[in-house]
Coordinates of C-alpha atoms (C1' of nucleotides) in Angstrom, one line a residue:
Chain A
M1 CA 58.8 4.7 -83.8
T2 CA 56.0 7.0 -85.0
I3 CA 53.9 6.5 -88.1
E4 CA 54.9 9.9 -89.4
N5 CA 58.4 8.5 -90.3
I6 CA 57.7 4.8 -90.7
G7 CA 59.1 4.7 -94.2
S8 CA 62.6 4.9 -92.7
A9 CA 62.1 1.5 -91.0
E10 CA 61.2 -0.5 -94.1
G11 CA 61.9 -4.2 -93.6
K12 CA 62.5 -3.8 -89.8
E13 CA 60.4 -4.9 -86.9
V14 CA 59.0 -1.9 -85.0
T15 CA 56.6 -1.2 -82.1
L16 CA 53.7 1.1 -82.7
R17 CA 51.4 2.5 -79.9
G18 CA 48.1 4.0 -80.6
W19 CA 44.4 3.7 -81.3
V20 CA 42.3 1.8 -83.8
Y21 CA 41.0 4.2 -86.3
K22 CA 39.2 1.7 -88.5
H23 CA 38.9 -2.1 -88.2
R24 CA 37.9 -4.7 -90.8
S25 CA 38.1 -8.4 -90.2
K26 CA 37.8 -11.0 -92.9
G27 CA 38.0 -14.6 -92.0
S28 CA 41.7 -15.3 -91.2
I29 CA 42.9 -11.8 -91.9
A30 CA 42.2 -8.6 -90.0
F31 CA 43.0 -5.0 -91.1
I32 CA 43.7 -2.5 -88.4
D33 CA 44.1 1.2 -89.3
L34 CA 46.2 2.3 -86.4
R35 CA 46.4 6.0 -85.4
D36 CA 49.2 7.2 -83.2
G37 CA 48.8 10.9 -83.3
T38 CA 51.3 11.5 -86.0
G39 CA 49.5 9.5 -88.8
I40 CA 47.6 6.4 -89.7
C41 CA 49.1 3.1 -90.7
Q42 CA 47.3 0.0 -92.0
C43 CA 48.3 -3.1 -89.9
I44 CA 47.7 -6.6 -91.2
A45 CA 47.0 -9.3 -88.7
S46 CA 47.1 -12.7 -90.5
K47 CA 46.3 -16.0 -88.8
N48 CA 49.5 -17.6 -90.1
D49 CA 51.8 -15.0 -88.5
M50 CA 50.7 -15.2 -84.9
S51 CA 49.2 -17.3 -82.2
E52 CA 45.5 -18.3 -82.1
E53 CA 45.0 -16.2 -79.0
K54 CA 46.6 -13.0 -80.5
F55 CA 44.7 -13.4 -83.7
E56 CA 41.4 -13.6 -81.8
M57 CA 42.5 -10.4 -80.0
A58 CA 43.1 -8.7 -83.3
K59 CA 39.7 -9.7 -84.6
S60 CA 37.9 -8.5 -81.4
L61 CA 39.2 -4.9 -81.7
T62 CA 36.8 -2.0 -81.9
Q63 CA 37.1 1.6 -83.1
E64 CA 39.4 3.7 -80.8
S65 CA 40.6 0.7 -78.7
S66 CA 44.1 1.4 -77.5
L67 CA 46.9 -1.0 -78.1
I68 CA 50.6 -1.7 -78.7
I69 CA 51.5 -3.5 -81.9
N70 CA 54.7 -5.2 -83.0
G71 CA 55.3 -5.9 -86.7
I72 CA 57.4 -5.7 -89.8
V73 CA 57.2 -2.6 -92.0
K74 CA 56.5 -3.3 -95.6
K75 CA 56.1 -1.1 -98.6
E76 CA 52.6 -1.8 -100.0
D77 CA 50.8 0.2 -102.7
R78 CA 47.4 -1.2 -101.6
A79 CA 47.8 0.5 -98.1
P80 CA 46.6 4.1 -97.7
G81 CA 49.9 5.5 -96.5
G82 CA 52.1 3.5 -98.9
Y83 CA 53.5 1.3 -96.0
E84 CA 51.8 -1.3 -93.9
L85 CA 52.7 -3.3 -90.8
Q86 CA 52.7 -7.1 -90.9
V87 CA 51.7 -7.7 -87.3
T88 CA 53.7 -10.2 -85.3
D89 CA 52.4 -9.4 -81.8
L90 CA 49.8 -7.1 -80.2
N91 CA 48.8 -6.2 -76.7
I92 CA 45.5 -4.5 -75.9
I93 CA 45.5 -1.7 -73.4
Q94 CA 41.7 -1.1 -73.5
I95 CA 38.8 -2.3 -75.7
A96 CA 36.7 0.8 -76.4
K97 CA 32.9 0.2 -76.3
D98 CA 30.5 2.1 -78.5
Y99 CA 32.7 4.9 -79.8
P100 CA 30.1 7.6 -80.7
I101 CA 31.8 9.0 -83.8
T102 CA 31.3 6.5 -86.6
K103 CA 32.5 6.3 -90.1
K104 CA 29.2 7.7 -91.4
E105 CA 28.4 11.3 -91.5
H106 CA 27.4 13.3 -88.5
G107 CA 25.6 16.7 -87.9
P108 CA 27.5 19.8 -86.7
D109 CA 25.7 19.8 -83.3
F110 CA 26.7 16.2 -82.5
L111 CA 30.3 16.7 -83.6
T112 CA 30.7 20.0 -81.7
E113 CA 29.2 18.2 -78.6
H114 CA 31.9 15.6 -79.0
R115 CA 34.7 18.0 -79.9
H116 CA 37.0 16.1 -77.4
L117 CA 36.7 13.0 -79.6
W118 CA 36.1 14.7 -83.0
L119 CA 39.7 16.0 -82.8
R120 CA 40.8 12.4 -83.5
S121 CA 39.2 12.4 -86.9
S122 CA 41.7 12.7 -89.8
K123 CA 40.5 16.0 -91.1
Q124 CA 40.4 17.6 -87.7
H125 CA 43.8 16.1 -87.0
A126 CA 45.1 17.7 -90.2
I127 CA 43.6 21.1 -89.4
M128 CA 45.2 21.1 -86.0
R129 CA 48.6 20.3 -87.4
V130 CA 48.2 23.2 -89.9
R131 CA 47.2 25.4 -87.0
A132 CA 50.3 24.5 -85.1
S133 CA 52.4 25.3 -88.2
V134 CA 50.6 28.7 -88.6
V135 CA 51.5 29.6 -85.0
K136 CA 55.1 28.4 -85.4
A137 CA 55.4 30.5 -88.7
I138 CA 54.1 33.6 -86.9
R139 CA 56.6 33.2 -84.0
D140 CA 59.5 32.4 -86.4
F141 CA 58.7 35.4 -88.5
F142 CA 58.7 37.9 -85.7
D143 CA 61.5 36.4 -83.7
G144 CA 63.7 36.3 -86.9
N145 CA 62.9 40.0 -87.7
G146 CA 64.1 41.7 -84.5
F147 CA 60.7 41.6 -82.7
K148 CA 60.4 40.8 -79.0
L149 CA 57.4 38.9 -77.6
M150 CA 55.7 41.2 -75.0
D151 CA 52.4 39.7 -74.0
S152 CA 49.6 42.0 -72.9
P153 CA 47.4 41.3 -69.9
L154 CA 44.1 39.4 -70.5
L155 CA 42.4 41.1 -67.5
T156 CA 41.9 44.7 -68.2
P157 CA 40.2 47.6 -66.5
N158 CA 38.7 49.2 -69.7
A159 CA 37.6 48.7 -73.2
C160 CA 40.2 49.0 -75.9
E161 CA 38.0 50.3 -78.7
G162 CA 35.0 51.1 -76.6
T163 CA 32.6 49.7 -79.1
T164 CA 32.4 45.9 -78.8
T165 CA 30.8 44.1 -75.9
L166 CA 33.1 42.7 -73.3
F167 CA 33.0 39.8 -70.9
E168 CA 32.9 41.2 -67.4
T169 CA 34.0 39.8 -64.1
Q170 CA 34.4 41.1 -60.5
Y171 CA 38.0 41.9 -59.6
F172 CA 38.2 41.6 -55.8
D173 CA 37.0 44.8 -54.2
I174 CA 38.6 47.1 -56.9
G175 CA 35.7 46.9 -59.2
K176 CA 34.9 45.4 -62.6
A177 CA 37.5 43.8 -64.8
Y178 CA 37.1 42.8 -68.4
L179 CA 38.6 40.1 -70.6
S180 CA 40.8 41.7 -73.2
Q181 CA 39.5 42.2 -76.7
S182 CA 42.8 43.3 -77.9
G183 CA 46.4 43.6 -76.5
Q184 CA 47.1 46.6 -78.7
L185 CA 47.2 49.5 -76.2
Y186 CA 49.6 47.6 -74.1
A187 CA 51.6 46.6 -77.2
E188 CA 52.0 50.4 -77.9
A189 CA 53.5 50.9 -74.5
S190 CA 55.8 47.9 -75.0
A191 CA 56.9 49.2 -78.4
M192 CA 58.0 52.5 -76.8
A193 CA 60.2 50.4 -74.6
L194 CA 61.6 47.8 -77.0
G195 CA 61.1 49.2 -80.5
R196 CA 59.4 46.3 -82.2
V197 CA 57.2 43.9 -80.3
Y198 CA 54.4 41.5 -80.7
T199 CA 51.7 40.3 -78.4
F200 CA 50.2 36.9 -79.0
G201 CA 47.3 35.4 -77.1
P202 CA 43.6 34.8 -76.8
T203 CA 41.1 37.7 -77.0
F204 CA 37.5 37.8 -76.1
R205 CA 34.4 39.3 -77.6
A206 CA 31.0 39.0 -76.1
E207 CA 29.3 40.1 -79.3
L208 CA 26.2 38.1 -80.3
S209 CA 27.7 37.2 -83.6
K210 CA 26.5 34.0 -85.1
T211 CA 28.3 33.2 -88.3
R212 CA 30.9 30.8 -89.5
K213 CA 33.6 33.4 -89.1
H214 CA 33.1 34.3 -85.4
L215 CA 34.2 32.9 -82.1
T216 CA 33.8 34.5 -78.7
E217 CA 37.4 33.4 -77.8
F218 CA 40.0 33.6 -80.5
W219 CA 43.7 34.0 -80.9
M220 CA 45.3 37.1 -82.3
V221 CA 48.9 38.2 -83.0
E222 CA 49.5 41.9 -82.8
P223 CA 52.8 43.4 -83.8
E224 CA 53.5 47.0 -82.8
M225 CA 56.4 49.0 -84.2
A226 CA 57.9 52.4 -83.2
F227 CA 58.8 54.6 -86.2
F228 CA 56.6 52.6 -88.7
D229 CA 54.2 54.6 -90.8
L230 CA 51.1 53.1 -92.5
N231 CA 53.1 52.0 -95.6
D232 CA 55.7 50.1 -93.4
D233 CA 52.8 48.6 -91.6
M234 CA 51.1 47.3 -94.8
D235 CA 54.5 46.0 -96.1
L236 CA 55.0 44.0 -92.8
A237 CA 51.4 42.6 -93.0
E238 CA 52.0 41.3 -96.5
D239 CA 55.4 39.8 -95.6
L240 CA 53.8 38.0 -92.6
V241 CA 50.9 36.5 -94.6
E242 CA 53.2 35.4 -97.4
Y243 CA 55.6 33.8 -94.9
I244 CA 52.8 31.9 -93.1
V245 CA 51.3 30.5 -96.3
Q246 CA 54.6 29.5 -97.8
Y247 CA 55.7 27.9 -94.5
V248 CA 52.5 25.8 -94.4
L249 CA 53.0 24.8 -98.0
K250 CA 56.5 23.7 -97.2
T251 CA 55.6 21.8 -94.0
N252 CA 52.1 20.4 -94.4
Q253 CA 51.6 18.9 -97.9
K254 CA 50.2 15.7 -96.4
E255 CA 47.7 17.6 -94.3
L256 CA 46.6 19.8 -97.2
K257 CA 46.1 16.7 -99.3
T258 CA 43.9 15.1 -96.5
L259 CA 41.9 18.3 -96.5
E260 CA 41.6 18.2 -100.3
R261 CA 42.9 21.8 -100.5
D262 CA 43.7 23.2 -103.9
T263 CA 47.3 24.1 -103.2
T264 CA 47.9 25.9 -106.5
K265 CA 45.8 28.8 -105.1
L266 CA 48.1 28.9 -102.0
E267 CA 51.3 28.7 -104.1
N268 CA 50.1 31.9 -105.8
I269 CA 50.1 33.8 -102.4
K270 CA 53.3 35.8 -103.0
R271 CA 54.0 39.5 -102.9
P272 CA 53.0 41.9 -104.2
F273 CA 49.4 41.7 -103.0
Y274 CA 46.7 44.2 -104.0
R275 CA 46.0 47.6 -102.5
M276 CA 43.1 50.0 -102.8
S277 CA 42.0 53.0 -100.8
Y278 CA 38.6 53.0 -99.3
T279 CA 37.6 55.8 -101.7
E280 CA 38.7 53.7 -104.7
A281 CA 36.7 50.8 -103.3
V282 CA 33.6 52.9 -103.1
E283 CA 34.0 54.1 -106.6
W284 CA 34.5 50.4 -107.7
L285 CA 31.3 49.4 -105.9
N286 CA 29.2 52.1 -107.6
K287 CA 30.8 51.5 -111.0
N288 CA 29.8 47.8 -110.7
N289 CA 26.4 48.4 -109.2
V290 CA 27.0 46.8 -105.8
P291 CA 24.4 48.8 -103.7
L292 CA 24.0 49.3 -100.0
I293 CA 21.0 47.4 -98.7
K294 CA 19.4 49.7 -96.2
K295 CA 16.7 48.7 -93.6
M296 CA 13.9 51.3 -93.7
P297 CA 12.1 52.2 -90.4
D298 CA 9.0 50.2 -91.6
G299 CA 11.2 47.1 -91.9
R300 CA 11.4 47.1 -95.7
E301 CA 14.8 46.9 -97.4
E302 CA 15.9 49.5 -100.0
E303 CA 18.9 49.4 -102.3
I304 CA 20.8 52.7 -102.6
P305 CA 24.1 53.6 -104.3
F306 CA 26.9 53.0 -101.9
P307 CA 27.5 56.3 -100.0
W308 CA 31.0 57.4 -99.1
G309 CA 31.4 57.2 -95.3
E310 CA 29.5 53.9 -94.8
D311 CA 31.4 50.9 -93.6
F312 CA 31.6 47.8 -95.8
G313 CA 29.5 44.7 -95.0
A314 CA 30.0 41.2 -96.1
V315 CA 28.2 41.8 -99.5
Q316 CA 30.6 44.6 -100.4
E317 CA 33.7 42.8 -99.3
E318 CA 32.8 39.6 -101.1
A319 CA 31.9 41.5 -104.3
I320 CA 35.3 43.3 -104.3
M321 CA 37.3 40.2 -103.5
E322 CA 35.8 38.1 -106.3
Q323 CA 38.2 39.7 -108.7
F324 CA 41.3 38.9 -106.6
D325 CA 43.3 35.7 -106.3
K326 CA 45.6 37.2 -103.6
P327 CA 44.9 39.2 -100.4
L328 CA 43.8 42.8 -100.8
I329 CA 44.5 45.7 -98.5
I330 CA 41.9 48.4 -98.3
H331 CA 43.4 51.5 -96.6
R332 CA 42.4 55.0 -95.5
Y333 CA 38.9 54.5 -94.1
P334 CA 36.5 57.3 -93.1
S335 CA 37.4 58.3 -89.5
E336 CA 33.8 57.9 -88.3
V337 CA 33.7 54.2 -88.8
K338 CA 37.1 53.5 -87.2
A339 CA 38.6 53.4 -83.7
F340 CA 39.6 56.5 -81.7
Y341 CA 43.4 55.7 -81.6
M342 CA 43.9 55.7 -85.4
K343 CA 45.9 58.7 -86.9
R344 CA 44.2 61.1 -89.3
D345 CA 45.7 61.3 -92.7
P346 CA 47.5 64.7 -92.8
E347 CA 46.5 64.9 -96.5
N348 CA 42.8 64.3 -95.9
P349 CA 41.5 64.6 -92.3
K350 CA 38.3 62.8 -93.3
V351 CA 40.1 59.5 -93.4
V352 CA 42.4 57.7 -90.9
L353 CA 45.6 55.8 -91.7
A354 CA 43.9 52.4 -91.2
M355 CA 44.1 49.3 -93.2
D356 CA 42.2 45.9 -93.5
M357 CA 43.6 42.9 -95.3
L358 CA 40.9 40.7 -96.9
G359 CA 41.7 37.2 -98.0
P360 CA 40.7 35.6 -101.3
E361 CA 38.3 32.6 -101.5
K362 CA 35.8 34.3 -99.2
A363 CA 38.3 34.2 -96.3
G364 CA 37.1 37.6 -95.0
E365 CA 39.1 40.0 -92.9
L366 CA 42.4 38.5 -91.9
I367 CA 44.1 41.7 -90.6
G368 CA 43.1 45.0 -89.2
G369 CA 45.7 47.7 -88.5
S370 CA 46.6 51.3 -88.5
Q371 CA 49.1 54.0 -87.8
R372 CA 48.3 55.3 -84.3
E373 CA 47.5 58.8 -83.3
D374 CA 50.7 60.1 -81.7
D375 CA 49.6 63.7 -80.8
Y376 CA 48.5 64.1 -77.2
D377 CA 45.9 66.8 -77.9
L378 CA 44.3 65.1 -80.9
L379 CA 44.1 61.7 -79.0
L380 CA 42.6 63.3 -75.9
E381 CA 40.0 65.0 -78.1
R382 CA 39.0 61.7 -79.7
I383 CA 38.8 59.9 -76.3
I384 CA 36.5 62.6 -75.0
R385 CA 34.4 62.7 -78.2
E386 CA 33.9 58.9 -78.0
N387 CA 32.7 59.3 -74.4
L388 CA 35.5 57.1 -73.1
P389 CA 36.6 57.4 -69.4
V390 CA 39.7 59.7 -69.6
E391 CA 41.0 58.5 -66.2
D392 CA 41.4 54.9 -67.6
F393 CA 43.4 56.1 -70.5
Q394 CA 45.8 58.3 -68.6
W395 CA 48.7 55.9 -68.9
Y396 CA 48.0 55.5 -72.6
L397 CA 48.1 59.3 -73.0
D398 CA 51.4 59.3 -71.2
L399 CA 52.9 57.5 -74.2
R400 CA 52.2 60.7 -76.2
K401 CA 53.6 62.9 -73.5
Y402 CA 57.0 61.4 -73.0
G403 CA 58.8 61.0 -76.3
T404 CA 56.0 60.3 -78.7
V405 CA 57.0 58.9 -82.1
P406 CA 55.0 57.8 -85.1
H407 CA 54.1 54.1 -84.7
S408 CA 51.9 51.5 -86.3
G409 CA 50.7 48.0 -85.8
F410 CA 48.0 45.4 -86.7
G411 CA 46.2 42.3 -85.5
L412 CA 46.0 39.1 -87.4
G413 CA 43.3 36.6 -86.5
V414 CA 44.8 33.1 -86.2
E415 CA 41.6 31.2 -86.8
R416 CA 40.6 33.3 -89.8
T417 CA 44.0 32.6 -91.3
V418 CA 43.9 28.8 -90.5
K419 CA 40.3 28.6 -91.9
W420 CA 41.4 30.2 -95.1
I421 CA 44.6 28.1 -95.6
T422 CA 42.8 24.8 -94.7
G423 CA 39.6 25.6 -96.5
A424 CA 37.6 24.6 -93.4
S425 CA 33.9 25.4 -93.8
H426 CA 33.4 26.8 -90.3
I427 CA 35.7 28.5 -87.8
R428 CA 34.7 26.1 -85.1
E429 CA 36.8 23.5 -86.8
V430 CA 40.1 25.4 -86.6
I431 CA 40.4 25.9 -82.9
P432 CA 40.7 22.9 -80.5
F433 CA 37.8 23.8 -78.3
P434 CA 35.6 26.5 -79.9
R435 CA 33.9 29.1 -77.7
M436 CA 30.8 30.4 -79.4
I437 CA 27.6 32.1 -78.4
H438 CA 25.5 29.4 -76.7
R439 CA 28.3 27.0 -76.4
I440 CA 31.0 26.5 -73.8
V441 CA 31.2 22.7 -73.5
P442 CA 33.4 20.8 -73.9
Chain B
rU1 C1' 19.8 40.4 -80.9
rC2 C1' 17.0 40.0 -85.7
rC3 C1' 15.4 36.9 -90.1
rU4 C1' 14.9 31.8 -92.1
rG5 C1' 14.8 26.6 -91.3
rA6 C1' 15.1 22.1 -88.4
rG7 C1' 14.2 18.6 -83.9
rU8 C1' 11.6 10.8 -85.2
rA9 C1' 16.6 4.5 -82.9
rG10 C1' 23.6 5.7 -80.5
rC11 C1' 24.3 8.5 -85.6
rU12 C1' 22.3 10.4 -90.6
rC13 C1' 17.5 10.6 -92.3
rA14 C1' 12.4 8.9 -94.7
rG15 C1' 7.4 8.8 -92.8
rC16 C1' 2.0 11.3 -98.3
rU17 C1' -4.3 14.3 -97.4
rG18 C1' -4.3 13.1 -89.4
rG19 C1' -6.1 6.5 -89.4
rU20 C1' -4.5 0.0 -86.9
rU21 C1' 1.9 -2.9 -84.6
rA22 C1' 6.8 4.0 -86.6
rG23 C1' 10.8 2.5 -91.1
rA24 C1' 15.8 2.5 -93.8
rG25 C1' 21.2 2.8 -93.9
rC26 C1' 25.3 3.0 -90.6
rA27 C1' 26.9 1.7 -85.6
rC28 C1' 26.4 -2.5 -81.9
rC29 C1' 25.8 -8.1 -80.9
rU30 C1' 26.0 -13.4 -83.4
rG31 C1' 27.7 -16.2 -87.6
rA32 C1' 30.4 -16.8 -92.7
rC33 C1' 34.8 -15.2 -95.5
rU34 C1' 43.0 -14.5 -96.7
rG35 C1' 43.6 -8.1 -99.5
rU36 C1' 40.1 -4.9 -97.1
rU37 C1' 40.5 0.4 -97.3
rA38 C1' 32.7 3.9 -95.7
rA39 C1' 34.6 -4.3 -97.0
rU40 C1' 30.6 -7.7 -98.2
rC41 C1' 26.6 -11.4 -97.0
rA42 C1' 22.9 -13.7 -93.3
rG43 C1' 20.4 -13.1 -88.6
rG44 C1' 19.4 -10.2 -83.9
rG45 C1' 18.5 -6.4 -80.1
rG46 C1' 17.4 -1.2 -80.0
rG47 C1' 12.0 4.4 -79.9
rU48 C1' 9.6 9.5 -73.8
rC49 C1' 8.6 10.8 -82.4
rC50 C1' 12.2 17.9 -78.1
rA51 C1' 8.6 19.6 -74.0
rC52 C1' 3.9 21.5 -72.4
rA53 C1' -0.9 22.9 -73.8
rG54 C1' -4.9 22.7 -77.5
rU55 C1' -8.1 20.9 -81.9
rU56 C1' -10.1 15.9 -83.0
rC57 C1' -13.5 9.7 -82.5
rA58 C1' -8.1 9.5 -83.6
rA59 C1' -1.8 13.6 -83.6
rG60 C1' 5.1 11.7 -85.3
rU61 C1' 1.7 14.4 -88.8
rC62 C1' -2.6 20.2 -87.5
rU63 C1' -2.4 25.0 -84.0
rG64 C1' 0.0 27.9 -80.0
rU65 C1' 4.0 28.7 -76.5
rG66 C1' 8.7 27.3 -74.7
rC67 C1' 13.6 24.9 -75.3
rU68 C1' 17.7 23.3 -78.4
rC69 C1' 20.4 23.4 -82.9
rA70 C1' 21.7 25.2 -87.9
rG71 C1' 22.3 28.9 -91.8
rG72 C1' 22.4 34.1 -92.6
rA73 C1' 22.4 39.6 -91.1
rG74 C1' 24.6 43.4 -88.3
rC75 C1' 29.5 43.9 -85.6
rC76 C1' 34.3 42.4 -86.0
rA77 C1' 39.8 39.3 -86.4

RNA sequence: UCCUGAGUAGCUCAGCUGGUUAGAGCACCUGACUGUUAAUCAGGGGGUCCACAGUUCAAGUCUGUGCUCAGGAGCCA
């Protein structure tokens, strides 16, 4: 029997196995909030219902002690979960001494230091269950829409986008290898073989970013589709995000309640979402007096009207998103600020067929994607202009040499998505063991 | 990496203008209590005040350097 479905055993005697979440003893009655991984159940040990020896055991329990409890399930409105267990017998596996995480508040450093224990706390437990649902929703969505899972390698010989900093390691006597920062280039090759594919795994960025939205190791799902143009790509991104949010709403009401999440905001996440071109976004910024804050050479900051061609920062994205209660896709960015593999817009060669999806409620960038450059000469030209090693991209260029087709894809950050849906205040809370600048333990 | 702030009991923090034996709540231990749910009440133990150097009759408190952490920026998902 698990606590998750204890209601089905009302009136029956059951065995629960778990850990003491909280413990209160009061004369000849003891309250044990038992945690079994699926939920928490209040257990009542009363002196009249058990032997003297067992009752003394019940009174001696400490936080996170492990035990096996027998008792009768009763409906009880005074109990937190609606049901409680009238204890008839209990056996202690271990008495835990001095559990470090107490009922009072703790600082972020202490909690992160004790991440292996912090995961047992009810909010962290709820977040991890939502995370599992998000991952399942992603897999169900793609598997049910004709996609095949084609994972990309994590050890790679070159940079995908050539811009961000990579983790480096020695690969036998062949030379340097790098931890992948994106599976996209390989996904493109896979899409040319299987049509519609997705790659799903951890990615690594050695950037020195220190914000509540960044991890050095995070999970990303990247679909890649042959014969998809940018519009098809944006449609698919919206479908995916709608599916994930609605799946979590269907599956995790209890967890969202534990997290005190306003679910009406999530219920609203249904297509159509909003779309805006980069050029329209710049016009909006200038109409609403959201300037670009520019660092001058002497260290002073100066505010200037937002110039077309500059990439958006957090200030611009948040200002734009304040008016939206659903995700917004911004598309057709200036080619200078985007990666080499993105296809130029045939109608305006100054922009590329790229898109970013921003979430509401300060969720930030959830998705980045594009239609890919499918012309051999144009792609080669971009690789050379970005000073990337052409030899390393020979296999990638081959995809444009042997039966090239229009194709598109995007990457969705799992942690950013879970952070948004759960309302967690920091991204370190939405991955079991966060990897951040200055932290690799536990 | 840059900017800002913090580091005092196991945890979260207070500690004034430098001054005698450094405090509180929680946690822990002992006792009381049959409906608690951050239980309550009484008692008890618990300190390298981040480190090093300096100023001073005197430093948790002032100064410098280093270390650690947090928040933010840029970059990104």
